[in-house]
Tab-separated table of C-alpha atoms and ligand atoms in Angstrom:
chain	number	residue	atom	x	y	z
A	1	MET	CA	35.850	5.690	12.796
A	2	ILE	CA	32.789	4.070	14.390
A	3	LYS	CA	34.225	1.955	17.691
A	4	LYS	CA	33.456	-1.464	18.084
A	5	LYS	CA	32.087	-1.919	22.056
A	6	TYR	CA	32.815	-4.722	24.689
A	7	ALA	CA	32.538	-4.600	28.691
A	8	ILE	CA	32.277	-6.157	31.529
A	9	ILE	CA	28.999	-7.589	33.403
A	10	GLY	CA	28.898	-7.975	36.918
A	11	LYS	CA	28.319	-6.526	40.380
A	12	PRO	CA	30.442	-5.071	42.419
A	13	LEU	CA	32.971	-4.490	38.730
A	14	SER	CA	35.181	-1.022	40.577
A	15	HIS	CA	37.202	-3.331	41.494
A	16	SER	CA	37.789	-4.737	37.858
A	17	LEU	CA	41.531	-4.317	36.013
A	18	SER	CA	39.868	-5.361	32.179
A	19	PRO	CA	39.225	-2.240	30.989
A	20	THR	CA	42.856	-1.676	32.016
A	21	LEU	CA	43.957	-4.358	30.870
A	22	HIS	CA	41.532	-4.518	26.596
A	23	ASN	CA	41.542	-1.199	26.496
A	24	PHE	CA	45.876	-0.842	25.866
A	25	TRP	CA	45.509	-4.242	24.070
A	26	PHE	CA	43.356	-2.816	21.640
A	27	GLN	CA	45.811	0.285	21.383
A	28	LYS	CA	48.856	-1.889	21.003
A	29	TYR	CA	46.979	-4.120	18.105
A	30	LYS	CA	45.616	-0.446	16.595
A	31	ILE	CA	41.842	-1.799	17.019
A	32	ALA	CA	39.501	0.620	16.838
A	33	ALA	CA	37.444	-0.042	20.062
A	34	ASN	CA	36.098	0.712	23.822
A	35	TYR	CA	36.100	-1.686	27.102
A	36	SER	CA	33.989	-0.429	29.811
A	37	LEU	CA	32.235	-1.483	33.034
A	38	ILE	CA	28.628	-2.379	33.229
A	39	GLU	CA	27.604	-2.904	36.164
A	40	ILE	CA	24.173	-4.228	36.618
A	41	GLU	CA	21.385	-5.776	38.216
A	42	LEU	CA	19.953	-9.617	37.619
A	43	ASN	CA	16.888	-8.434	35.833
A	44	LYS	CA	19.150	-6.330	33.135
A	45	ILE	CA	21.065	-9.618	31.431
A	46	GLU	CA	19.269	-10.578	28.978
A	47	ASP	CA	18.794	-6.096	27.967
A	48	ILE	CA	22.312	-6.777	27.793
A	49	ILE	CA	22.344	-10.266	25.556
A	50	LYS	CA	19.689	-8.771	23.234
A	51	LYS	CA	22.752	-5.489	22.507
A	52	ILE	CA	25.030	-8.416	21.647
A	53	LYS	CA	22.838	-9.952	19.142
A	54	ASN	CA	21.796	-6.320	17.460
A	55	LYS	CA	25.343	-5.762	17.339
A	56	GLU	CA	25.487	-3.006	19.929
A	57	LEU	CA	27.355	-4.618	21.804
A	58	GLN	CA	30.675	-6.794	20.026
A	59	GLY	CA	31.724	-8.313	23.526
A	60	ILE	CA	31.467	-9.212	26.865
A	61	ASN	CA	32.690	-10.282	29.892
A	62	VAL	CA	31.453	-11.440	32.509
A	63	THR	CA	32.120	-11.646	36.702
A	64	VAL	CA	30.453	-13.034	39.954
A	65	PRO	CA	27.939	-13.035	40.699
A	66	TYR	CA	26.661	-14.090	37.401
A	67	LYS	CA	29.112	-16.620	35.198
A	68	GLN	CA	25.927	-19.173	35.356
A	69	ALA	CA	23.374	-16.672	34.914
A	70	VAL	CA	24.092	-15.435	31.805
A	71	ILE	CA	23.403	-19.101	30.172
A	72	PRO	CA	19.817	-19.233	29.931
A	73	PHE	CA	20.000	-16.268	27.454
A	74	LEU	CA	22.643	-17.538	24.857
A	75	ASP	CA	22.600	-19.902	21.876
A	76	VAL	CA	25.579	-21.982	22.620
A	77	VAL	CA	27.496	-22.676	25.715
A	78	GLU	CA	31.017	-24.273	24.238
A	79	ASN	CA	33.629	-26.549	25.748
A	80	GLU	CA	35.115	-25.035	28.495
A	81	ALA	CA	32.134	-23.644	29.791
A	82	LYS	CA	29.182	-26.269	29.089
A	83	GLU	CA	31.658	-28.493	31.115
A	84	THR	CA	31.290	-26.067	33.943
A	85	GLN	CA	28.292	-24.205	33.525
A	86	SER	CA	30.047	-20.727	33.983
A	87	VAL	CA	30.617	-18.443	31.195
A	88	ASN	CA	32.615	-15.569	31.757
A	89	THR	CA	33.188	-14.814	27.741
A	90	ILE	CA	30.123	-14.065	25.214
A	91	ASN	CA	29.885	-12.450	21.283
A	92	LEU	CA	28.419	-13.425	17.976
A	93	ASN	CA	29.772	-15.752	15.529
A	94	TYR	CA	29.573	-15.604	12.391
A	95	GLU	CA	25.778	-17.465	12.122
A	96	GLY	CA	24.102	-15.312	14.186
A	97	LYS	CA	24.266	-17.356	17.314
A	98	VAL	CA	25.488	-15.515	21.038
A	99	VAL	CA	27.766	-18.133	22.388
A	100	GLY	CA	29.176	-18.987	25.763
A	101	ASN	CA	32.774	-19.487	25.996
A	102	ASN	CA	34.579	-19.874	29.585
A	103	THR	CA	38.574	-18.133	29.290
A	104	ASP	CA	39.187	-19.116	33.208
A	105	VAL	CA	40.117	-22.231	32.845
A	106	TYR	CA	42.850	-21.285	30.670
A	107	GLY	CA	43.996	-18.805	32.603
A	108	PHE	CA	43.960	-20.874	35.754
A	109	GLU	CA	46.531	-23.310	33.814
A	110	GLN	CA	48.312	-20.549	31.989
A	111	GLY	CA	48.408	-18.719	35.461
A	112	PHE	CA	49.379	-21.100	37.735
A	113	ILE	CA	49.170	-24.504	36.982
A	114	ASN	CA	52.218	-24.492	33.918
A	115	LYS	CA	54.338	-21.880	35.980
A	116	LEU	CA	54.402	-24.280	39.655
A	117	ASN	CA	57.298	-26.022	40.437
A	118	ALA	CA	55.826	-28.945	41.829
A	119	SER	CA	57.114	-32.506	41.205
A	120	SER	CA	54.668	-34.868	39.613
A	121	ILE	CA	51.517	-32.716	40.190
A	122	GLU	CA	49.460	-35.207	39.737
A	123	GLU	CA	49.993	-35.969	43.035
A	124	ASN	CA	49.936	-33.852	44.878
A	125	LYS	CA	46.557	-33.479	47.772
A	126	VAL	CA	44.815	-29.745	46.432
A	127	LEU	CA	42.964	-27.871	48.454
A	128	ILE	CA	39.993	-25.220	47.069
A	129	LEU	CA	39.009	-22.880	49.236
A	130	GLY	CA	35.462	-21.269	48.048
A	131	ALA	CA	32.876	-22.588	46.179
A	132	GLY	CA	32.030	-19.078	44.065
A	133	GLY	CA	32.436	-18.347	40.784
A	134	VAL	CA	35.489	-19.570	40.156
A	135	SER	CA	35.563	-22.709	42.072
A	136	PRO	CA	33.897	-24.721	38.520
A	137	SER	CA	36.744	-23.333	37.047
A	138	VAL	CA	39.370	-24.069	38.883
A	139	ILE	CA	37.836	-27.581	39.331
A	140	TYR	CA	38.220	-28.634	36.302
A	141	ALA	CA	41.792	-27.303	35.339
A	142	LEU	CA	43.380	-29.258	38.309
A	143	ALA	CA	40.388	-32.642	36.753
A	144	ARG	CA	42.775	-31.932	33.538
A	145	LYS	CA	46.080	-32.740	35.027
A	146	ARG	CA	44.494	-35.607	36.268
A	147	ILE	CA	45.558	-34.345	40.047
A	148	LYS	CA	44.459	-37.524	42.082
A	149	GLN	CA	42.863	-36.037	45.047
A	150	ILE	CA	41.108	-32.719	45.395
A	151	PHE	CA	39.566	-31.269	48.632
A	152	ILE	CA	36.747	-28.656	48.895
A	153	SER	CA	36.020	-26.588	51.674
A	154	ASN	CA	33.472	-23.349	51.978
A	155	ARG	CA	31.888	-21.116	54.507
A	156	THR	CA	28.470	-22.214	52.774
A	157	LEU	CA	28.309	-26.140	53.129
A	158	ARG	CA	25.358	-26.154	51.100
A	159	LYS	CA	27.126	-24.734	47.945
A	160	ALA	CA	30.490	-26.998	48.165
A	161	GLU	CA	27.914	-29.723	48.057
A	162	ASP	CA	26.172	-28.262	44.533
A	163	ILE	CA	29.800	-28.122	43.506
A	164	LYS	CA	30.372	-31.534	44.394
A	165	LYS	CA	27.078	-32.787	42.288
A	166	LYS	CA	28.805	-31.391	39.513
A	167	PHE	CA	32.111	-32.856	40.165
A	168	PRO	CA	31.821	-36.129	42.278
A	169	PHE	CA	35.119	-36.903	42.339
A	170	ILE	CA	35.860	-34.109	44.669
A	171	GLU	CA	35.687	-34.479	48.590
A	172	ILE	CA	34.264	-31.952	50.942
A	173	ILE	CA	36.137	-30.602	54.033
A	174	GLU	CA	34.339	-28.636	56.697
A	175	TRP	CA	35.170	-24.851	57.133
A	176	GLU	CA	35.480	-25.623	60.250
A	177	ASP	CA	37.849	-28.502	59.994
A	178	VAL	CA	40.241	-26.773	57.875
A	179	ASP	CA	42.933	-26.317	60.137
A	180	ALA	CA	42.448	-29.854	61.744
A	181	LYS	CA	43.198	-31.303	58.123
A	182	ILE	CA	45.764	-28.816	56.763
A	183	GLU	CA	48.846	-30.752	57.235
A	184	ASN	CA	48.206	-33.234	54.565
A	185	ILE	CA	47.477	-30.527	52.083
A	186	ASP	CA	50.172	-30.417	49.191
A	187	MET	CA	48.746	-26.803	47.268
A	188	ILE	CA	46.207	-24.892	48.570
A	189	ILE	CA	44.362	-22.843	45.717
A	190	ASN	CA	41.880	-19.624	47.607
A	191	THR	CA	39.248	-18.929	45.389
A	192	THR	CA	37.454	-17.000	48.108
A	193	SER	CA	37.042	-12.965	48.416
A	194	LEU	CA	38.418	-13.210	52.047
A	195	GLY	CA	41.924	-11.160	51.417
A	196	LEU	CA	40.395	-9.070	49.312
A	197	LYS	CA	41.757	-4.826	49.298
A	198	GLY	CA	39.568	-3.734	51.997
A	199	GLY	CA	37.869	-6.651	52.882
A	200	ALA	CA	37.669	-9.725	55.444
A	201	ASN	CA	40.513	-12.589	55.963
A	202	PHE	CA	41.090	-15.976	57.253
A	203	LYS	CA	39.716	-16.726	60.908
A	204	GLN	CA	41.770	-20.541	60.412
A	205	GLU	CA	44.925	-20.066	61.496
A	206	PHE	CA	47.271	-22.349	58.874
A	207	HIS	CA	49.609	-23.458	60.962
A	208	LYS	CA	50.439	-27.000	61.072
A	209	THR	CA	51.490	-27.024	56.881
A	210	LYS	CA	53.993	-29.067	55.130
A	211	SER	CA	57.021	-27.381	54.228
A	212	ASN	CA	56.908	-27.249	50.788
A	213	LEU	CA	53.226	-26.329	50.727
A	214	VAL	CA	52.055	-24.020	47.502
A	215	TYR	CA	49.509	-21.725	48.174
A	216	CYS	CA	48.179	-19.857	45.305
A	217	ASP	CA	44.997	-16.726	45.336
A	218	VAL	CA	43.249	-16.066	43.215
A	219	ILE	CA	43.385	-12.955	44.184
A	220	TYR	CA	45.832	-9.961	43.012
A	221	ASN	CA	44.521	-7.161	44.625
A	222	PRO	CA	46.215	-6.847	47.111
A	223	THR	CA	49.038	-8.207	45.200
A	224	GLU	CA	49.760	-9.947	48.495
A	225	THR	CA	47.269	-10.883	50.666
A	226	MET	CA	47.705	-11.474	54.584
A	227	MET	CA	47.925	-15.344	53.632
A	228	ILE	CA	50.782	-14.488	51.505
A	229	LYS	CA	52.417	-12.281	52.917
A	230	LYS	CA	52.248	-15.067	56.019
A	231	PHE	CA	53.107	-18.329	54.425
A	232	LYS	CA	56.042	-16.479	52.366
A	233	LYS	CA	57.377	-15.591	56.570
A	234	ASN	CA	57.501	-19.392	56.221
A	235	LYS	CA	59.701	-19.969	52.880
A	236	ILE	CA	56.210	-21.251	51.252
A	237	GLN	CA	55.703	-20.951	47.545
A	238	THR	CA	53.118	-18.731	46.766
A	239	HIS	CA	51.559	-16.857	43.502
A	240	ASN	CA	49.218	-13.994	43.337
A	241	GLY	CA	46.053	-14.055	40.606
A	242	LEU	CA	47.243	-12.041	38.667
A	243	GLU	CA	48.957	-14.287	35.584
A	244	MET	CA	45.748	-15.658	36.036
A	245	PHE	CA	43.613	-12.941	35.374
A	246	MET	CA	46.149	-11.519	32.348
A	247	TYR	CA	45.529	-15.085	30.825
A	248	GLN	CA	41.644	-15.801	30.483
A	249	ALA	CA	41.845	-12.127	29.241
A	250	GLN	CA	44.689	-12.709	26.890
A	251	LYS	CA	42.005	-15.939	25.890
A	252	SER	CA	39.259	-13.980	25.609
A	253	PHE	CA	40.556	-11.273	23.456
A	254	TYR	CA	41.031	-14.233	21.018
A	255	LEU	CA	37.562	-15.168	20.920
A	256	TRP	CA	36.982	-11.742	19.627
A	257	ASN	CA	40.548	-10.527	17.911
A	258	ALA	CA	41.525	-13.283	16.336
A	259	ILE	CA	44.711	-11.961	18.207
A	260	LYS	CA	46.408	-13.198	20.811
A	261	PRO	CA	47.430	-10.521	22.889
A	262	GLU	CA	51.634	-10.722	24.620
A	263	ILE	CA	51.199	-10.905	27.922
A	264	ASN	CA	54.398	-8.204	29.378
A	265	LYS	CA	56.280	-6.739	31.733
A	266	GLU	CA	54.505	-3.313	29.974
A	267	ILE	CA	51.278	-5.084	30.216
A	268	GLU	CA	52.219	-6.153	33.948
A	269	LYS	CA	53.497	-3.202	35.024
A	270	THR	CA	50.353	-1.230	33.804
A	271	ILE	CA	48.031	-3.302	35.525
A	272	MET	CA	50.817	-2.785	38.387
A	273	MET	CA	50.785	1.244	38.982
A	274	LYS	CA	46.527	0.502	38.647
A	275	LEU	CA	46.918	-1.557	41.979
B	1	ATR	P1	29.102	-15.858	44.501
B	1	ATR	O1	29.192	-16.850	45.878
B	1	ATR	O2	28.570	-14.888	44.942
B	1	ATR	O3	29.596	-17.248	43.411
B	1	ATR	P2	31.779	-14.894	44.526
B	1	ATR	O4	32.824	-14.033	44.942
B	1	ATR	O5	32.450	-16.026	43.626
B	1	ATR	O6	30.574	-14.850	45.044
B	1	ATR	O7	32.465	-16.226	45.699
B	1	ATR	C1	32.810	-16.195	46.947
B	1	ATR	C2	33.064	-17.260	47.738
B	1	ATR	O8	34.237	-16.109	48.736
B	1	ATR	C3	31.920	-17.449	48.173
B	1	ATR	O9	32.716	-19.454	48.408
B	1	ATR	C4	31.551	-17.444	49.827
B	1	ATR	O10	31.424	-18.487	51.248
B	1	ATR	P3	29.941	-18.323	50.448
B	1	ATR	O11	29.852	-19.376	50.046
B	1	ATR	O12	29.653	-19.059	52.505
B	1	ATR	O13	29.494	-16.888	51.214
B	1	ATR	C5	33.249	-16.901	50.560
B	1	ATR	N1	33.402	-15.849	51.341
B	1	ATR	C6	33.113	-14.597	51.504
B	1	ATR	N2	33.401	-13.699	52.269
B	1	ATR	C7	33.616	-14.643	53.591
B	1	ATR	C8	34.324	-14.867	54.608
B	1	ATR	N3	33.281	-13.845	55.260
B	1	ATR	N4	33.722	-16.190	55.210
B	1	ATR	C9	34.243	-17.237	54.336
B	1	ATR	N5	34.068	-16.549	53.132
B	1	ATR	C10	33.538	-15.950	52.844
């Protein structure tokens, strides 16, 4: 039997657990398909999209740093992908058009927002750390929840300013001012790569935070970043990125197979064993 082919493109990719997740579900739902890693340079994006057009590949996920770079090669950019200018799921539709979707927004909503036990969330002052590939999806999801005050801070100011052009309602806090302004913040969302396994960590101290602060880290490897450990010690509510990761994959799987795969302890255990 010919197996359908799916993959994730990005660079670097070695850390990605998307193959583990999708191959587990392909097996569970008896779909003859295989999901692999395709680490590529920017100039190879067009070739990969052509493979979708000619059905050599049935679908791809896109991760850093190409979520925006793929857009010029697509025939259609759907809903949240259009709003955020960030695409992480691509496939061919029934009209033979290459379509880009964004499932990070859904992942963030299901994996974080809906799990928080924060009261009257619209009133929260939320600080997003980082202005990289996933930040627009986080901002869009927060705005859809009608959160009134969204702040962003990024080491490279220009990138925060670029995001503000897309979402003029956000306010910028300069990277050096984060510690001075942290005491008013109700929720922090780390979308930077600071805290990743083997990587650098924050230089900020985050000393004067509210006692009912909620800290969310988009990182899931390690499951407890330095920041999560530090905040947990101070009895602050923390969340890692594992649920967001699983929910964005769930929606990608649904877009490709019209099956909503179950997220349960079994799949969580399978992922955890790989970390
Ligand atoms: P990209 O920026 O290529 O989309 P990303 O992984 O989505 O990649 O984003 C990386 C994020 O982590 C960025 O916000 C980046 O900040 P810069 O825009 O200043 O590069 C942030 N980041 C990575 N390493 C960092 C470090 N050592 N200190 C502070 N921020 C860092």
